[in-house]
Amino acid sequence: MISLPFWRVVVGGALLFLLVCTSSLASPSTQDTRNFKLAFESASKGKWEEAYAYAKQVSDLVAVDVVQWLHLRAGIDDWQAYQTFLEENGDWPGLKILRRSGEKSFSGDENPNQVVDYFSDYYPQDGFGAVRHAEALKDLQRPREASRVIRNAILSLPFSDDDLKYVIQYYPGETIPLLESRLDNLLWLDRIDEAEILLPYLKQDQQALYKARISLDAMKEGVNDLINRIPQEYISDPGLAYDRILWRDHHGHYLSALQLLLEQSSSVNDLGKPVFWASKRYRLAHELMRDGQNQFAYDIASKHFLTKNDTFHSLDWLSKSDIPTWEKKQRNSYLDLEWLAGYIALRKLNDPQRALGHFYNYYQEVIRPSYSYPSYSPVRLGRAGYWLGVAHESAGNNEDARIAYQFGARFQTSFYGQLSAEKINYPTSKTLISREPVNNRVVKMLQREKVVRAAVLFHSAGIEPYAGWFLAHQAEKLDREELAALAQIAQTHGANFSTVKIAKQGTRQGDMILDYLYPIPDLATQNLPTKPEVTLSIIRQETEFRPQAVSHKGALGLMQVLPNTGEEIADDLGIRGPIKEVLLDQEYNVQIGSAYLQVLFEEFNGVNVLVYAAYNAGPGRLNGWLKTLGKPGESTHSIIDWIEHIPYSETRNYVMRVLESITVYQHRFSERISPIRISSLL
């Protein structure tokens, strides 16, 4: 068998160690780790007394807070317990669910001032909570505010049957005029059961429309009879058109679904709620592009009507607690569709002027910070500069192209940023090899934080997803110096998964700390068949260095190896033992995963993009794509085009993220600045 000294690495001749257990926040003792793990397992089974008993045996009493946090999120406590926990731990993660559970714990006997205070910083997330909030406001002689709470809630918040009946009976002026709007919204949100309850409250002609929509949403047969019963005044309802498109697509009526989508895409009024059409629009446009129906694809992608006069449509038809989620979806959909429309115009329709309009829209959005988006990712920013540059170059605007490429080249951790840098020989950033200084005073300060102490307990017990969640949440409110200190704490405890989570949160805030964004555990000196920068890039994209990761498809460990594949490779390597245990051992997992990667290099003749696509999607699926897409050409543009034509968005993203990571890791291993040559990796 092969032995891997996994936590040591030689980089540029210097021996680096991941400093396990040397922080002043000592790793929990074996007994504390055992008790915390038992507390978590008991809580997961709903054995709360047992969970609290184990937690109280842990030296750091934050373990008790963790069990209470789990208890409250499960909705099993009285309202005062929620109030007390939030007052003492208002900076913990997962409070949205905890608060929602807290709303359901109201008994009706609470002090109205306390109830109003509970909702002072956020909107109710549930109909029951909204009713309690409104009742408290009425008790305090604030009826107008109570009415606003109910009107907001009825738009899209979930209500139990009893709560819905109550609010309609006691707040008829606020609710009855909005019941059709609620039903409409619920169908757009695909909450069919909640919508169906509202049918008796509507007029007969309205019921005909919504009965048809409900049947369409449920993908039932025989919907034409229901559609034919809809009065003429409702037949052009945008929601009905949307539901018919989904129904046709689901039942294999692909062309008629496309035709109806195009017919509806003439105005925002015909679409009703453009944000809901966006994901379907993107998928169908991409399919049409792959099928060579380029003008059709362009029309579908470009006619999204997500903005008016460069401003996004208001989402105030939703309840306020639902709006942030859909604002994010609206912005991301706009970017995806504007980019795709620009790409089709440029690469398929040979119309660089039209493409420039779309790419400029994309660029304008990603450089505009907002409360929700203090900084777009380097991936978005690099893409903006590169494709604006390509379009300008195609239009003969060489100086504008150079300026656009310069913008893209600033984002050298991204695929298109690296392509921009190579295109104009832009100087390689020293940040690719620089080391981030860590302030020990800040480290000690953060080690006292309860969220950090809880994360250390989670990590010691092998509960990595929670450890990463807690630390990434802590990172949301930190500046660069504090981010580096927090990441150092995670790395000191051997928590590379958490290290990456922290660094990614920093990137979202505009602080890129490469030491922790691209960690280097011990792979550089191993006798593996693949280069360390390739292996690390695969691991980073697969699991972000989480050794116990298990996918919904059963892939295991750092490199997400499927058991059947793992058994074959393990047998070739002489590795024995139950395959699940073998693959969850990080040393064996890396041996087996890198050996499988080498098999793919041989199978696909060393064509990198094919290998990485096969590792993500499987060689069988890739061979199917090759039959329709053909093999990538030799030029950089033809390889980029091949990547952008991959049918699965997950695999498109995967290939680009692996390629960009290889470039970063090459520089981090060499510890010297050299020109970026990502085209040689394609």
Coordinates of N, CA and C in Angstrom, one line a residue, residues 258-347:
L258 N -41.9 26.5 -27.5 CA -41.0 27.5 -28.0 C -41.8 28.6 -28.7
Q259 N -42.7 28.2 -29.5 CA -43.4 29.2 -30.3 C -44.3 30.1 -29.4
L260 N -44.9 29.5 -28.4 CA -45.7 30.2 -27.5 C -44.9 31.2 -26.6
L261 N -43.7 30.7 -26.2 CA -42.7 31.5 -25.5 C -42.4 32.8 -26.3
L262 N -42.1 32.6 -27.6 CA -41.7 33.7 -28.4 C -42.9 34.7 -28.6
E263 N -44.1 34.1 -28.8 CA -45.3 35.0 -29.0 C -45.5 35.9 -27.7
Q264 N -45.3 35.3 -26.5 CA -45.5 36.0 -25.3 C -44.4 37.1 -25.0
S265 N -43.3 36.9 -25.7 CA -42.1 37.7 -25.4 C -42.1 39.0 -26.2
S266 N -43.2 39.7 -26.2 CA -43.3 41.0 -26.9 C -43.4 42.2 -26.0
S267 N -43.8 42.0 -24.8 CA -43.8 43.1 -23.8 C -43.8 42.5 -22.4
V268 N -43.5 43.4 -21.5 CA -43.6 43.0 -20.1 C -45.0 42.6 -19.6
N269 N -46.0 43.3 -20.2 CA -47.4 42.9 -19.9 C -47.7 41.5 -20.3
D270 N -47.2 41.1 -21.5 CA -47.5 39.8 -21.9 C -46.8 38.7 -21.1
L271 N -45.7 39.1 -20.5 CA -45.0 38.1 -19.6 C -45.5 38.2 -18.2
G272 N -46.1 39.3 -17.8 CA -46.6 39.4 -16.4 C -45.5 39.5 -15.4
K273 N -44.8 38.5 -15.1 CA -43.7 38.5 -14.1 C -42.5 37.9 -14.8
P274 N -41.7 38.7 -15.5 CA -40.6 38.2 -16.3 C -39.6 37.4 -15.6
V275 N -39.4 37.6 -14.3 CA -38.4 36.9 -13.6 C -38.6 35.4 -13.6
F276 N -39.9 35.0 -13.6 CA -40.3 33.6 -13.5 C -40.0 32.9 -14.9
W277 N -40.0 33.6 -15.9 CA -39.7 33.0 -17.2 C -38.2 32.8 -17.5
A278 N -37.4 33.4 -16.7 CA -36.0 33.6 -17.1 C -35.2 32.3 -17.2
S279 N -35.3 31.4 -16.2 CA -34.5 30.2 -16.2 C -35.0 29.3 -17.3
K280 N -36.3 29.2 -17.6 CA -36.8 28.4 -18.7 C -36.3 29.0 -20.0
R281 N -36.3 30.3 -20.1 CA -35.9 31.1 -21.3 C -34.4 30.8 -21.6
Y282 N -33.6 30.8 -20.6 CA -32.1 30.6 -20.8 C -31.9 29.1 -21.3
R283 N -32.5 28.2 -20.6 CA -32.3 26.8 -21.0 C -32.8 26.5 -22.5
L284 N -33.9 27.0 -22.8 CA -34.4 26.8 -24.2 C -33.6 27.5 -25.2
A285 N -33.1 28.8 -24.9 CA -32.3 29.5 -25.8 C -30.9 28.8 -26.0
H286 N -30.4 28.2 -25.0 CA -29.1 27.5 -25.1 C -29.3 26.2 -25.9
E287 N -30.5 25.5 -25.8 CA -30.7 24.3 -26.6 C -30.9 24.7 -28.1
L288 N -31.6 25.8 -28.3 CA -31.7 26.3 -29.7 C -30.4 26.6 -30.3
M289 N -29.5 27.3 -29.6 CA -28.2 27.6 -30.1 C -27.4 26.3 -30.4
R290 N -27.5 25.3 -29.6 CA -26.8 24.1 -29.9 C -27.4 23.4 -31.1
D291 N -28.7 23.6 -31.3 CA -29.3 23.0 -32.5 C -29.1 23.8 -33.8
G292 N -28.4 24.9 -33.7 CA -28.1 25.7 -34.9 C -29.3 26.7 -35.2
Q293 N -30.3 26.8 -34.4 CA -31.4 27.7 -34.7 C -31.1 29.1 -34.0
N294 N -30.1 29.7 -34.6 CA -29.4 30.8 -33.9 C -30.3 32.1 -33.8
Q295 N -31.0 32.4 -34.8 CA -31.9 33.6 -34.7 C -33.0 33.4 -33.7
F296 N -33.6 32.2 -33.7 CA -34.6 31.8 -32.8 C -34.0 31.9 -31.4
A297 N -32.8 31.3 -31.2 CA -32.2 31.3 -29.9 C -31.9 32.8 -29.4
Y298 N -31.5 33.6 -30.3 CA -31.3 35.0 -29.9 C -32.5 35.7 -29.5
D299 N -33.6 35.5 -30.2 CA -34.9 36.1 -29.9 C -35.4 35.7 -28.5
I300 N -35.3 34.4 -28.2 CA -35.7 33.9 -26.9 C -34.8 34.5 -25.8
A301 N -33.5 34.5 -26.0 CA -32.6 35.0 -25.0 C -32.8 36.5 -24.7
S302 N -32.9 37.3 -25.8 CA -32.9 38.7 -25.7 C -34.2 39.4 -25.2
K303 N -35.3 38.7 -25.5 CA -36.6 39.4 -25.2 C -37.1 39.0 -23.8
H304 N -36.3 39.3 -22.8 CA -36.6 38.8 -21.5 C -37.4 39.9 -20.7
F305 N -37.2 41.2 -21.0 CA -38.0 42.3 -20.4 C -37.8 42.3 -18.9
L306 N -36.6 41.9 -18.4 CA -36.3 42.0 -17.0 C -36.0 43.4 -16.5
T307 N -35.8 44.3 -17.4 CA -35.6 45.7 -17.0 C -36.5 46.6 -17.8
K308 N -36.7 47.8 -17.3 CA -37.3 48.9 -18.1 C -36.5 50.1 -17.8
N309 N -36.0 50.7 -18.9 CA -35.1 51.9 -18.8 C -33.9 51.6 -17.9
D310 N -33.3 50.4 -18.1 CA -32.2 50.0 -17.3 C -32.4 49.9 -15.8
T311 N -33.7 49.7 -15.4 CA -34.1 49.5 -14.0 C -34.8 48.2 -13.9
F312 N -34.5 47.5 -12.9 CA -35.2 46.2 -12.6 C -36.6 46.5 -12.2
H313 N -37.5 45.6 -12.6 CA -38.9 45.8 -12.2 C -39.1 45.5 -10.7
S314 N -40.0 46.3 -10.1 CA -40.3 46.1 -8.7 C -40.9 44.7 -8.4
L315 N -40.6 44.2 -7.3 CA -41.2 42.9 -6.9 C -42.1 43.0 -5.8
D316 N -42.8 44.2 -5.7 CA -43.6 44.5 -4.5 C -44.9 43.8 -4.5
W317 N -45.2 42.9 -5.6 CA -46.3 42.1 -5.5 C -46.1 40.8 -4.6
L318 N -44.8 40.7 -4.2 CA -44.5 39.6 -3.2 C -44.5 40.2 -1.8
S319 N -44.7 39.3 -0.8 CA -44.5 39.7 0.6 C -43.1 40.1 0.8
K320 N -42.8 41.0 1.6 CA -41.5 41.7 1.7 C -40.4 40.7 2.1
S321 N -40.7 39.7 2.9 CA -39.6 38.7 3.3 C -39.2 37.8 2.1
D322 N -40.1 37.8 1.1 CA -39.7 36.9 -0.1 C -38.9 37.7 -1.1
I323 N -39.0 39.1 -1.0 CA -38.4 39.9 -2.1 C -36.9 39.7 -2.3
P324 N -36.1 39.7 -1.2 CA -34.6 39.6 -1.5 C -34.2 38.4 -2.3
T325 N -34.8 37.3 -2.0 CA -34.5 36.0 -2.8 C -34.7 36.3 -4.3
W326 N -35.9 36.8 -4.6 CA -36.2 37.0 -6.0 C -35.5 38.2 -6.7
E327 N -35.1 39.2 -5.9 CA -34.3 40.2 -6.4 C -32.9 39.6 -6.9
K328 N -32.4 38.7 -6.1 CA -31.1 38.1 -6.5 C -31.3 37.3 -7.8
K329 N -32.4 36.5 -7.8 CA -32.7 35.7 -9.0 C -32.9 36.6 -10.2
Q330 N -33.5 37.7 -10.1 CA -33.8 38.6 -11.2 C -32.5 39.2 -11.7
R331 N -31.6 39.6 -10.9 CA -30.3 40.1 -11.3 C -29.4 39.1 -12.0
N332 N -29.4 37.9 -11.4 CA -28.5 36.8 -12.0 C -29.1 36.4 -13.3
S333 N -30.4 36.3 -13.4 CA -31.1 35.9 -14.7 C -30.8 37.0 -15.8
Y334 N -30.9 38.2 -15.4 CA -30.6 39.3 -16.3 C -29.2 39.2 -16.9
L335 N -28.2 38.9 -16.0 CA -26.8 38.8 -16.4 C -26.7 37.6 -17.4
D336 N -27.2 36.5 -17.0 CA -27.1 35.3 -17.8 C -27.7 35.4 -19.2
L337 N -28.9 36.1 -19.2 CA -29.5 36.2 -20.5 C -28.9 37.3 -21.4
E338 N -28.5 38.4 -20.8 CA -27.8 39.4 -21.6 C -26.5 38.8 -22.1
W339 N -25.7 38.1 -21.3 CA -24.5 37.5 -21.8 C -24.8 36.5 -23.0
L340 N -25.8 35.6 -22.8 CA -26.1 34.6 -23.8 C -26.5 35.3 -25.1
A341 N -27.4 36.3 -25.0 CA -27.8 37.0 -26.2 C -26.6 37.7 -26.9
G342 N -25.7 38.3 -26.1 CA -24.5 38.8 -26.8 C -23.7 37.8 -27.4
Y343 N -23.5 36.7 -26.8 CA -22.7 35.6 -27.3 C -23.3 35.1 -28.6
I344 N -24.6 34.8 -28.6 CA -25.2 34.3 -29.9 C -25.1 35.4 -31.0
A345 N -25.3 36.6 -30.7 CA -25.2 37.7 -31.7 C -23.8 37.7 -32.3
L346 N -22.8 37.6 -31.4 CA -21.4 37.7 -31.9 C -20.9 36.4 -32.6
R347 N -21.1 35.3 -32.0 CA -20.4 34.1 -32.5 C -21.3 33.3 -33.4

